[in-house]
Short mmCIF file of C-alpha atoms and ligand atoms in Angstrom, two decimals:
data_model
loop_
_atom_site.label_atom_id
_atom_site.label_comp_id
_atom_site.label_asym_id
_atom_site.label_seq_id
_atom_site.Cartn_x
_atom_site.Cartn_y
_atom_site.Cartn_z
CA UNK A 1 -11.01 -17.42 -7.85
CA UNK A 2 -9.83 -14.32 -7.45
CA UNK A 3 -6.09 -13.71 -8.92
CA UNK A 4 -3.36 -11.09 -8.18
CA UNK A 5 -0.45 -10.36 -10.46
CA UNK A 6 1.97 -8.68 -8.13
CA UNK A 7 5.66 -8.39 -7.17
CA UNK A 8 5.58 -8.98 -3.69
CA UNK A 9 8.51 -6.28 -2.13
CA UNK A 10 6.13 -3.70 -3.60
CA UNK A 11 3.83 -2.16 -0.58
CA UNK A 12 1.27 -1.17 -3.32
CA UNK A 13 0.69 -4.70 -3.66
CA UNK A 14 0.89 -5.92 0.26
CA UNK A 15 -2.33 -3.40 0.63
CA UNK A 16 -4.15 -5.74 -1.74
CA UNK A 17 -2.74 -8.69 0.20
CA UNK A 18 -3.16 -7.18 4.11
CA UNK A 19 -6.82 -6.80 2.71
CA UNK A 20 -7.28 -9.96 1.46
CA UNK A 21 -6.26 -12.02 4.21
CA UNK A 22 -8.15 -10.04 6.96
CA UNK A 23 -11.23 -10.66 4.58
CA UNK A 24 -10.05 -14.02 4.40
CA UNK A 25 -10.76 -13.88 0.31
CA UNK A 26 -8.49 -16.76 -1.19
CA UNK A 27 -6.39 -15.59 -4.32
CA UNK A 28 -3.60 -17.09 -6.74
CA UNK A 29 -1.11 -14.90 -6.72
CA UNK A 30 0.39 -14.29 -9.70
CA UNK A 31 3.80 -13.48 -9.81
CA UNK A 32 5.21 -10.60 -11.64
CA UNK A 33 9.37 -9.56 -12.20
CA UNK A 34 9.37 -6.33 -12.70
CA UNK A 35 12.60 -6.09 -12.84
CA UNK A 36 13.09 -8.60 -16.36
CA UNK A 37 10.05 -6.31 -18.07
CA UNK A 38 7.53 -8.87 -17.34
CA UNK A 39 4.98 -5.84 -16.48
CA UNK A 40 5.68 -3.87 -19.11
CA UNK A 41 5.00 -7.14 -22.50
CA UNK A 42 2.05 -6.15 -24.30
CA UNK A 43 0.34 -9.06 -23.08
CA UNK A 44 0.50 -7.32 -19.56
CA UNK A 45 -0.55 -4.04 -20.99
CA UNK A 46 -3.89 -5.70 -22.28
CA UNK A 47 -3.96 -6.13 -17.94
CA UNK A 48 -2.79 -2.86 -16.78
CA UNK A 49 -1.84 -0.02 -19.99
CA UNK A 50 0.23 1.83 -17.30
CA UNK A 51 1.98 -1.84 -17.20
CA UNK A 52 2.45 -1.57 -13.22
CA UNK A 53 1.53 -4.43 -10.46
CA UNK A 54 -0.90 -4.63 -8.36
CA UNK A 55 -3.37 -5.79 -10.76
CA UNK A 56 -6.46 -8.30 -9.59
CA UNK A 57 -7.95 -10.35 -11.75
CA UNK A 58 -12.02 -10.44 -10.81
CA UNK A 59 -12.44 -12.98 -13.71
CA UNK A 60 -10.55 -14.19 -16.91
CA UNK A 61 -9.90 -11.03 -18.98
CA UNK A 62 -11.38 -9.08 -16.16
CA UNK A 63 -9.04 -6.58 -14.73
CA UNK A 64 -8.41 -3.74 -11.84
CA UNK A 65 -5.37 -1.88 -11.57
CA UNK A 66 -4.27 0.77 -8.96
CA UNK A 67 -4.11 -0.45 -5.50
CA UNK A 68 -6.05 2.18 -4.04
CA UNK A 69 -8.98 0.86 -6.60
CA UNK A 70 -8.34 -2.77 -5.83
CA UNK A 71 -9.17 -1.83 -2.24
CA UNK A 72 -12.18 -0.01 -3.12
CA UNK A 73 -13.46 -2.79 -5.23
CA UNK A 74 -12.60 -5.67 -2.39
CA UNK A 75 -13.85 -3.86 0.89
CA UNK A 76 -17.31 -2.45 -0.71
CA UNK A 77 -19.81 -4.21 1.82
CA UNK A 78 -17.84 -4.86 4.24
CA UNK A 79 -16.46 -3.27 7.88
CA UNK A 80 -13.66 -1.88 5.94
CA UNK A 81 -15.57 0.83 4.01
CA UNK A 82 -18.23 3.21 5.91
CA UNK A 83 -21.67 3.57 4.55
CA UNK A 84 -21.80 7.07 5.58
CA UNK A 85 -21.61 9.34 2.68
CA UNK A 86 -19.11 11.46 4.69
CA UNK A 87 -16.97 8.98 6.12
CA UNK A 88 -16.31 7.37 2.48
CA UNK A 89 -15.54 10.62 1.43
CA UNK A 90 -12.90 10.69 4.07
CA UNK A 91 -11.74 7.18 3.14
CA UNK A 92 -11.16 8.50 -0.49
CA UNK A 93 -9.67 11.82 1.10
CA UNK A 94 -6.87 10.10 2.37
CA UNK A 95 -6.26 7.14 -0.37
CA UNK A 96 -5.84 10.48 -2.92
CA UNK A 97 -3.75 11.82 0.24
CA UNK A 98 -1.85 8.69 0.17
CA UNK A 99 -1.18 8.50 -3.66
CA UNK A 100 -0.33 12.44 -3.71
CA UNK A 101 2.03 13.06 -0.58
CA UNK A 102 3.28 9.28 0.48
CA UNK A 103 3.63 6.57 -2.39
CA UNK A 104 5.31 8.95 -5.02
CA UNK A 105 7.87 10.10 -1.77
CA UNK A 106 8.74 7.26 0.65
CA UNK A 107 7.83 5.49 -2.04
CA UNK A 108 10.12 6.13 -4.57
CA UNK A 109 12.92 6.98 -1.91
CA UNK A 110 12.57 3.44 -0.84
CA UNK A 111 12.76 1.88 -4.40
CA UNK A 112 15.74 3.51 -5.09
CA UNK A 113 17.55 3.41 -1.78
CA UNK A 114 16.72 -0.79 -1.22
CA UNK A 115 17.50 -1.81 -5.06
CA UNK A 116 20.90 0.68 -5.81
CA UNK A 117 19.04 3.49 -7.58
CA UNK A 118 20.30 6.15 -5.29
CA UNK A 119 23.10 7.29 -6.45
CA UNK A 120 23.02 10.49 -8.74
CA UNK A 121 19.91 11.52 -7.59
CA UNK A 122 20.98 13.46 -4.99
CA UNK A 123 18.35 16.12 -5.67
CA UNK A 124 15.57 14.29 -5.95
CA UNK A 125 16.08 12.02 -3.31
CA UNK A 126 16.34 15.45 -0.94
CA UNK A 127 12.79 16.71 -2.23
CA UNK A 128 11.63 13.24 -2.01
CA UNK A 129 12.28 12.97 1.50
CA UNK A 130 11.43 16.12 2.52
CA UNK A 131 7.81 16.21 0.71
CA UNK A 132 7.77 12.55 2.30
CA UNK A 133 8.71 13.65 5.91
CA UNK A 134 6.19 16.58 5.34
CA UNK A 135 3.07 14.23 4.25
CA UNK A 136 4.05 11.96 7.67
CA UNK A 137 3.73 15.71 9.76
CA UNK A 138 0.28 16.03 8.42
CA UNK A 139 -0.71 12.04 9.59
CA UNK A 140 1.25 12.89 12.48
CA UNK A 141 -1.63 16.42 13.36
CA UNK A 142 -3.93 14.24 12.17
CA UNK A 143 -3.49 11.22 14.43
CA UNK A 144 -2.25 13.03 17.47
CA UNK A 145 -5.68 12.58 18.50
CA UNK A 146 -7.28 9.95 16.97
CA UNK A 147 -6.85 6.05 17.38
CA UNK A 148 -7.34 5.38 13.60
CA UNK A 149 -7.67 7.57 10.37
CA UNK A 150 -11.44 7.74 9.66
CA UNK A 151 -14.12 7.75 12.64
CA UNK A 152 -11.86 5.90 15.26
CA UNK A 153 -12.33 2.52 12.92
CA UNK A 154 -10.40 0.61 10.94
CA UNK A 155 -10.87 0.93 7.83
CA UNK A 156 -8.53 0.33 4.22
CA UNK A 157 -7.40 4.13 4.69
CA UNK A 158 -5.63 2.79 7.55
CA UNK A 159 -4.71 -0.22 5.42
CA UNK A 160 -3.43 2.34 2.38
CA UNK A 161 -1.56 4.68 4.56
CA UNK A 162 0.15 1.79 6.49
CA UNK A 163 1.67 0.09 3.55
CA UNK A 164 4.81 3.00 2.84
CA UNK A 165 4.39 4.30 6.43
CA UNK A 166 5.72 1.36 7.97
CA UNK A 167 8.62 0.80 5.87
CA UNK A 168 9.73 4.50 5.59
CA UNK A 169 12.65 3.51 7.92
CA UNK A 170 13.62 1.52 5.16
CA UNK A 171 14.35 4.27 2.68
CA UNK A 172 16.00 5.79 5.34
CA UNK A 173 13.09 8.10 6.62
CA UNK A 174 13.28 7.89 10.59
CA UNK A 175 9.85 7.94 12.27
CA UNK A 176 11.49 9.22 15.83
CA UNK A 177 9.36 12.41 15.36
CA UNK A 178 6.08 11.33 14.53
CA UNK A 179 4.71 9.50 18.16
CA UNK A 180 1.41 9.51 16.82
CA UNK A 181 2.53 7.76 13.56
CA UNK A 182 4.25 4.62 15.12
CA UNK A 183 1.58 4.05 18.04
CA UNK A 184 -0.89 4.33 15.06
CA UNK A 185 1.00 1.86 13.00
CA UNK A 186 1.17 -0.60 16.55
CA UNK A 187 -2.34 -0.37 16.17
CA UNK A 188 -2.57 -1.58 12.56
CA UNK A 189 -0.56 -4.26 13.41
CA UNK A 190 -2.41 -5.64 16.36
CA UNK A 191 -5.45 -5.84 14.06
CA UNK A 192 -7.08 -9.68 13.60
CA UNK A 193 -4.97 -11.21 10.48
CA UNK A 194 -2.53 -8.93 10.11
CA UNK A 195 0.42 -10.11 7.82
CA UNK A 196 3.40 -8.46 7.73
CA UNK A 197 5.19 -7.53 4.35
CA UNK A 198 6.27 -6.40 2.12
CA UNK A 199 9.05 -9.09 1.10
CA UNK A 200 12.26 -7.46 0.85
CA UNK A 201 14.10 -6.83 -2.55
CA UNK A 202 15.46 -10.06 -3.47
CA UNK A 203 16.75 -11.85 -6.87
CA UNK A 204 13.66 -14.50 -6.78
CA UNK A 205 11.31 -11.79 -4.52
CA UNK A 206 8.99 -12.29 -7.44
CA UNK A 207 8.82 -16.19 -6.93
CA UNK A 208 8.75 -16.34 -3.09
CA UNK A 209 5.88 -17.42 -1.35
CA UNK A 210 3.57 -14.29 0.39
CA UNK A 211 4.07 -13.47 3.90
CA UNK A 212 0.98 -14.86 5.28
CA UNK A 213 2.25 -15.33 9.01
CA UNK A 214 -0.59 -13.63 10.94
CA UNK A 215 1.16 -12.04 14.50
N1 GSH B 301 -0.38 4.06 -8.40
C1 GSH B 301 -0.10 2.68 -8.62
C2 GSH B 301 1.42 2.49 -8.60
C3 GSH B 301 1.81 1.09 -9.00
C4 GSH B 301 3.32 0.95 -9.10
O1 GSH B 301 4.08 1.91 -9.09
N2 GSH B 301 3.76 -0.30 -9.21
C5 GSH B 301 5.18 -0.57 -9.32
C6 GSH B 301 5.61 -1.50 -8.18
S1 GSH B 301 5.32 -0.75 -6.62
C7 GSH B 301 5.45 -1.29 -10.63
O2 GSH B 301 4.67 -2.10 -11.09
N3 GSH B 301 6.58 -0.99 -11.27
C8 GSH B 301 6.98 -1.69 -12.47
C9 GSH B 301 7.05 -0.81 -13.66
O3 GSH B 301 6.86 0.41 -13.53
O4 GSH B 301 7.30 -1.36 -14.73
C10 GSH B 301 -0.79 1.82 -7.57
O5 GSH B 301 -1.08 2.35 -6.47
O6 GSH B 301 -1.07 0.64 -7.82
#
């Protein structure tokens, strides 16, 4: 059985678990606080030595880290990952895109703004948003006129680039601009076993059960 050490208000993570319920793949989730240093013992840096959640267990003592490469891993042969040689290339185009111009911004902006890390970063909260609002103009050319983000299919760019999308309203990063972005993200959510998530910042978030309420 497949098992997933994750904190479960962290999108990184609710890729891994969007993914593995529409591939209806059961898991144990493991749960990780992040927040009492639980990811960063050394027996969790044997799992991960950047000591960061998501990390999936294939087997005992048999680890993947980085979300982006969980995704990889768990969609190879299946509808979520092209064949084509060019349209997997455009897959990985926009998970690098994703982990370059979206994570590290709305991201971060959203980490700090939902669990009190705001204040005194006044700076870097203002180049934050702005690279963030500038990475959602370039999904916004991109999806203008396209239905989804590789070759009109759904596919786990869609599933990568959705995670911090979605939720960039939460770090205070208003989507009213970007048409194309929130008809795209109605799209992603009308998908077959969609779950919604992630769980919001809470004392026990680490213990709650996942969202696994499919719309
Ligand atoms: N690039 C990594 C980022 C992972 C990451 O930043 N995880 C955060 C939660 S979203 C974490 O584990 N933070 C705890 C820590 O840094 O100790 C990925 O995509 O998986």
């Amino acid at each position: 059985m497949l098992r997933l050490h994750d904190y479960l208000p962290s999108a990184n993570g609710y890729k891994i678990r969007l993914l593995l319920h529409q591939l209806e793949r059961p898991y144990e989730l493991v749960p990780v606080d992040i927040f009492s240093g639980e990811s960063r013992t050394e027996a969790f840096l044997q799992k991960n030595p950047d000591g960061r959640i998501p990390v999936l267990e294939l087997e005992p003592g048999r680890f993947l880290a980085e979300s982006n490469a969980i995704l990889l891993y768990l969609a190879e042969g299946t509808p979520f990952l092209p064949d084509d040689r060019y349209e997997r290339a455009q897959v990985l185009q926009w998970l690098f895109f994703e982990q370059n111009g979206v994570e590290p911004n709305i991201g971060s902006v959203r980490f700090w703004v939902l669990t009190g890390r705001a204040a005194g970063r006044a700076e870097a909260l203002r180049l934050k948003m702005e690279q963030g609002h500038s990475a959602l103009a370039a999904l916004e050319r991109h999806l203008k006129t396209r239905t989804f983000l590789v070759n009109e299919r759904y596919t786990l760019a869609d599933i990568a680039l959705y995670a911090y999308t979605h939720v960039a309203p939460e770090a205070g990063i208003d989507l009213e601009h970007y048409p194309a972005v929130r008809a795209w993200l109605r799209r992603v959510e009308a998908q077959p076993r969609y779950i919604e998530g992630p769980a919001p910042y809470t004392p026990n978030a680490h213990v709650s059960a996942p969202a696994a309420h499919a719309r």
